[in-house]
Tab-separated table of C-alpha atoms in Angstrom:
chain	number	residue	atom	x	y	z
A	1	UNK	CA	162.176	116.763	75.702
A	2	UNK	CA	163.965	116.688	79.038
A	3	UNK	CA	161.875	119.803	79.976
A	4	UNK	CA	158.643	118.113	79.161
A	5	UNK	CA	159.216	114.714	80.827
A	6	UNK	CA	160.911	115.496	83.831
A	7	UNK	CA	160.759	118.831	84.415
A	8	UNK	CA	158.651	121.109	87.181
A	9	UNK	CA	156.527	123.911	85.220
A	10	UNK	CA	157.054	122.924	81.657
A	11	UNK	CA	153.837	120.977	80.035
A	12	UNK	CA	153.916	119.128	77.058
A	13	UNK	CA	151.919	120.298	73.924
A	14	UNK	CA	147.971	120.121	74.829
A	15	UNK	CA	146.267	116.852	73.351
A	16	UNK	CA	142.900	118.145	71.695
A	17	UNK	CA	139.585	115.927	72.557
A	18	UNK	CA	139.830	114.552	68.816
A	19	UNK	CA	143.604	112.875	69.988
A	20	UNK	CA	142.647	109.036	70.515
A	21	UNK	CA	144.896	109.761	73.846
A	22	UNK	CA	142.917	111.976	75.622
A	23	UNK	CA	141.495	110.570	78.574
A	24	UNK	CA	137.649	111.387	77.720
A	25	UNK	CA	138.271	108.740	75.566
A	26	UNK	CA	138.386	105.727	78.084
A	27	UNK	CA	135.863	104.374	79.714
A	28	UNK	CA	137.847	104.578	82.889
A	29	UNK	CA	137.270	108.169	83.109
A	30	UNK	CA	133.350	108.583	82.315
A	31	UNK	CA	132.832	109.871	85.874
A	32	UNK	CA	134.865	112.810	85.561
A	33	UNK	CA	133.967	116.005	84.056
A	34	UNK	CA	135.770	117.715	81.057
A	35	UNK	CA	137.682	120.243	83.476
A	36	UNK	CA	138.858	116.786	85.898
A	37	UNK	CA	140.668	115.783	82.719
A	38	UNK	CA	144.051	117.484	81.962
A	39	UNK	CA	145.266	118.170	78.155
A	40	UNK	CA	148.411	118.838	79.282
A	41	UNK	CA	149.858	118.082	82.645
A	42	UNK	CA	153.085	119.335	84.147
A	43	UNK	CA	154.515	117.977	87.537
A	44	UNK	CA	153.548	120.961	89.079
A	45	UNK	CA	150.119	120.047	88.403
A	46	UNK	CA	150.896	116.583	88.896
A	47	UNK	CA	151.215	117.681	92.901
A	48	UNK	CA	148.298	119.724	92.604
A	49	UNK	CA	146.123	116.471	92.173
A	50	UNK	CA	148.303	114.237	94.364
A	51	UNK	CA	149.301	115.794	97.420
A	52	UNK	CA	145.204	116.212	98.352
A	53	UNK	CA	144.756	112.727	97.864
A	54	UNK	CA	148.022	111.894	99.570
A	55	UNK	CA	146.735	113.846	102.485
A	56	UNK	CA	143.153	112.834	102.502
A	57	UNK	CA	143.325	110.160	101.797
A	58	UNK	CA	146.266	107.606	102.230
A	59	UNK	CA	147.909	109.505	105.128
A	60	UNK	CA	144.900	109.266	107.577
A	61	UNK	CA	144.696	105.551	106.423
A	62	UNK	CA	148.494	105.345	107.249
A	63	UNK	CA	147.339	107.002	110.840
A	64	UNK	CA	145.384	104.180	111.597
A	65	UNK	CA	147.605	101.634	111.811
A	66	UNK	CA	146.939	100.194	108.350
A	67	UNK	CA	150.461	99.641	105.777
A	68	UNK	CA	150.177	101.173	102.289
A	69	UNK	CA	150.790	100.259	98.970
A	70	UNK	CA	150.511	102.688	95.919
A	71	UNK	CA	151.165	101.909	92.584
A	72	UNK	CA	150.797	104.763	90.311
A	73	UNK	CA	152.307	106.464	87.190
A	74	UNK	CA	156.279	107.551	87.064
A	75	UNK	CA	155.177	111.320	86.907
A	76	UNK	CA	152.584	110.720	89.976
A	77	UNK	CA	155.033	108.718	91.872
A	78	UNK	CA	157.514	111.388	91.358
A	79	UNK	CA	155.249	114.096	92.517
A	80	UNK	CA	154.795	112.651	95.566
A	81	UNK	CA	158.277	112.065	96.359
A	82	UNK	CA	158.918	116.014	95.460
A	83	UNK	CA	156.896	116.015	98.374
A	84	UNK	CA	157.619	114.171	100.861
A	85	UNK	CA	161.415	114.773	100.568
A	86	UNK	CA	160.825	118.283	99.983
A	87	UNK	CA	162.628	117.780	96.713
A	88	UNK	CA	163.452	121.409	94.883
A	89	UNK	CA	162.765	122.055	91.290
A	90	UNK	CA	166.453	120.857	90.186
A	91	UNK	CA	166.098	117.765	92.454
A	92	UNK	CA	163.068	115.986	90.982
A	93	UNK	CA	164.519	117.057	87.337
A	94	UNK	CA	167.406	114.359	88.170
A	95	UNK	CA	165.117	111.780	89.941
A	96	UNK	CA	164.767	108.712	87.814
A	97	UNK	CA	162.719	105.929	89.272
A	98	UNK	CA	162.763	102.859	88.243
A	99	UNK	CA	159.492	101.044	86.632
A	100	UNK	CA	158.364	98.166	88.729
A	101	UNK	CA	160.603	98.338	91.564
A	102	UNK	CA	159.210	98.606	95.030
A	103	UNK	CA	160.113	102.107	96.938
A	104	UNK	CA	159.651	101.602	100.644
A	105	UNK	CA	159.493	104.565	102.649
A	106	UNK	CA	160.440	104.441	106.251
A	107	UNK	CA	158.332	107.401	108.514
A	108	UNK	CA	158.719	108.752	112.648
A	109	UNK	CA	155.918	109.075	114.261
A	110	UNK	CA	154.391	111.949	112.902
A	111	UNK	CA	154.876	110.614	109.406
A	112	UNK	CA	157.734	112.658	107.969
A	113	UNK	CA	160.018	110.277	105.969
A	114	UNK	CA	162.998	109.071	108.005
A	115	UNK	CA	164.221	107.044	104.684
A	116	UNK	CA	163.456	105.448	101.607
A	117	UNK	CA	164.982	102.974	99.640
A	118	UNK	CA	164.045	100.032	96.596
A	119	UNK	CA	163.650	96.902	97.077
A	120	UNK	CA	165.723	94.398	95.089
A	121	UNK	CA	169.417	94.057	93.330
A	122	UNK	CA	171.348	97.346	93.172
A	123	UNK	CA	172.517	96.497	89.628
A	124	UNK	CA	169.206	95.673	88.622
A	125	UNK	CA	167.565	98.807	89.751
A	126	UNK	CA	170.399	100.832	88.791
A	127	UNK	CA	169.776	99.723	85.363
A	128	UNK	CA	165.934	100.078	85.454
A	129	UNK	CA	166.626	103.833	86.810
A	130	UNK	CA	168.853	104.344	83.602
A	131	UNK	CA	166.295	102.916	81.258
A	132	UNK	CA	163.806	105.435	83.007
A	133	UNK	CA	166.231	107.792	82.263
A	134	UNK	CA	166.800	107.147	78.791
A	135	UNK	CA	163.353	107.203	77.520
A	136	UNK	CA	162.947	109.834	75.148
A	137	UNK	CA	166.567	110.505	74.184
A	138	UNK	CA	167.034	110.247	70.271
A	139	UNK	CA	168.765	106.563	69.582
């Protein structure tokens, strides 16, 4: 289970289109084609999606003066962090972030990370990163 939540390469069993959790199920998605919407998604192909849009989009906007917020899924958060802290493999298996706490990210000027850090109580987040952690385990 590890593997498939938190891992690099390993996907999850494929959802099939019947599954009432396949995307092409919510409206949200109607603009995308079939192949735009993964059955299975590792975080290797997690990055695959993100890092274009991370580059095309938010760090040009980041260029230009403006400050920016992103609020995304655990897995796309955590892709993205792989990333920019040029995480390996074993790394980003062991990264738990916590749900709902604010990750600042401090950059030099040409926008390589000089720190990052959450915003809030210590024992709080440390707590929220173990829940993170947690999910999934048998209780």
């Amino acid at each position: 289970m590890k593997q498939w939540r938190r891992g690099f390469a390993v996907t999850p069993p494929e959802l099939t289109k019947d599954d009432e959790r396949y995307p092409g199920h919510d409206p949200r998605y109607a603009k995308l084609s079939e192949k735009e919407l993964p059955l299975t998604e590792s975080l290797a192909l997690t990055i695959d999606r993100v890092i274009p849009y991370w580059n095309e989009t938010i760090l040009p906007r980041m260029k230009s003066g403006e400050r920016v917020i992103i609020a995304a899924h655990g897995n796309s958060l955590r892709a993205l962090v792989k990333y920019l802290d040029n995480m390996s493999e074993e790394e980003i298996l062991e990264l738990n972030i916590p749900t709902g706490v604010p990750l600042v990210y401090e950059f030099d000027e040409n926008f390589k990370p000089l720190k990052r850090y959450y915003l809030g109580n210590a024992d709080e987040i440390a707590a929220k990163a173990a829940a993170v952690a947690n999910q999934g385990k048998a209780k």
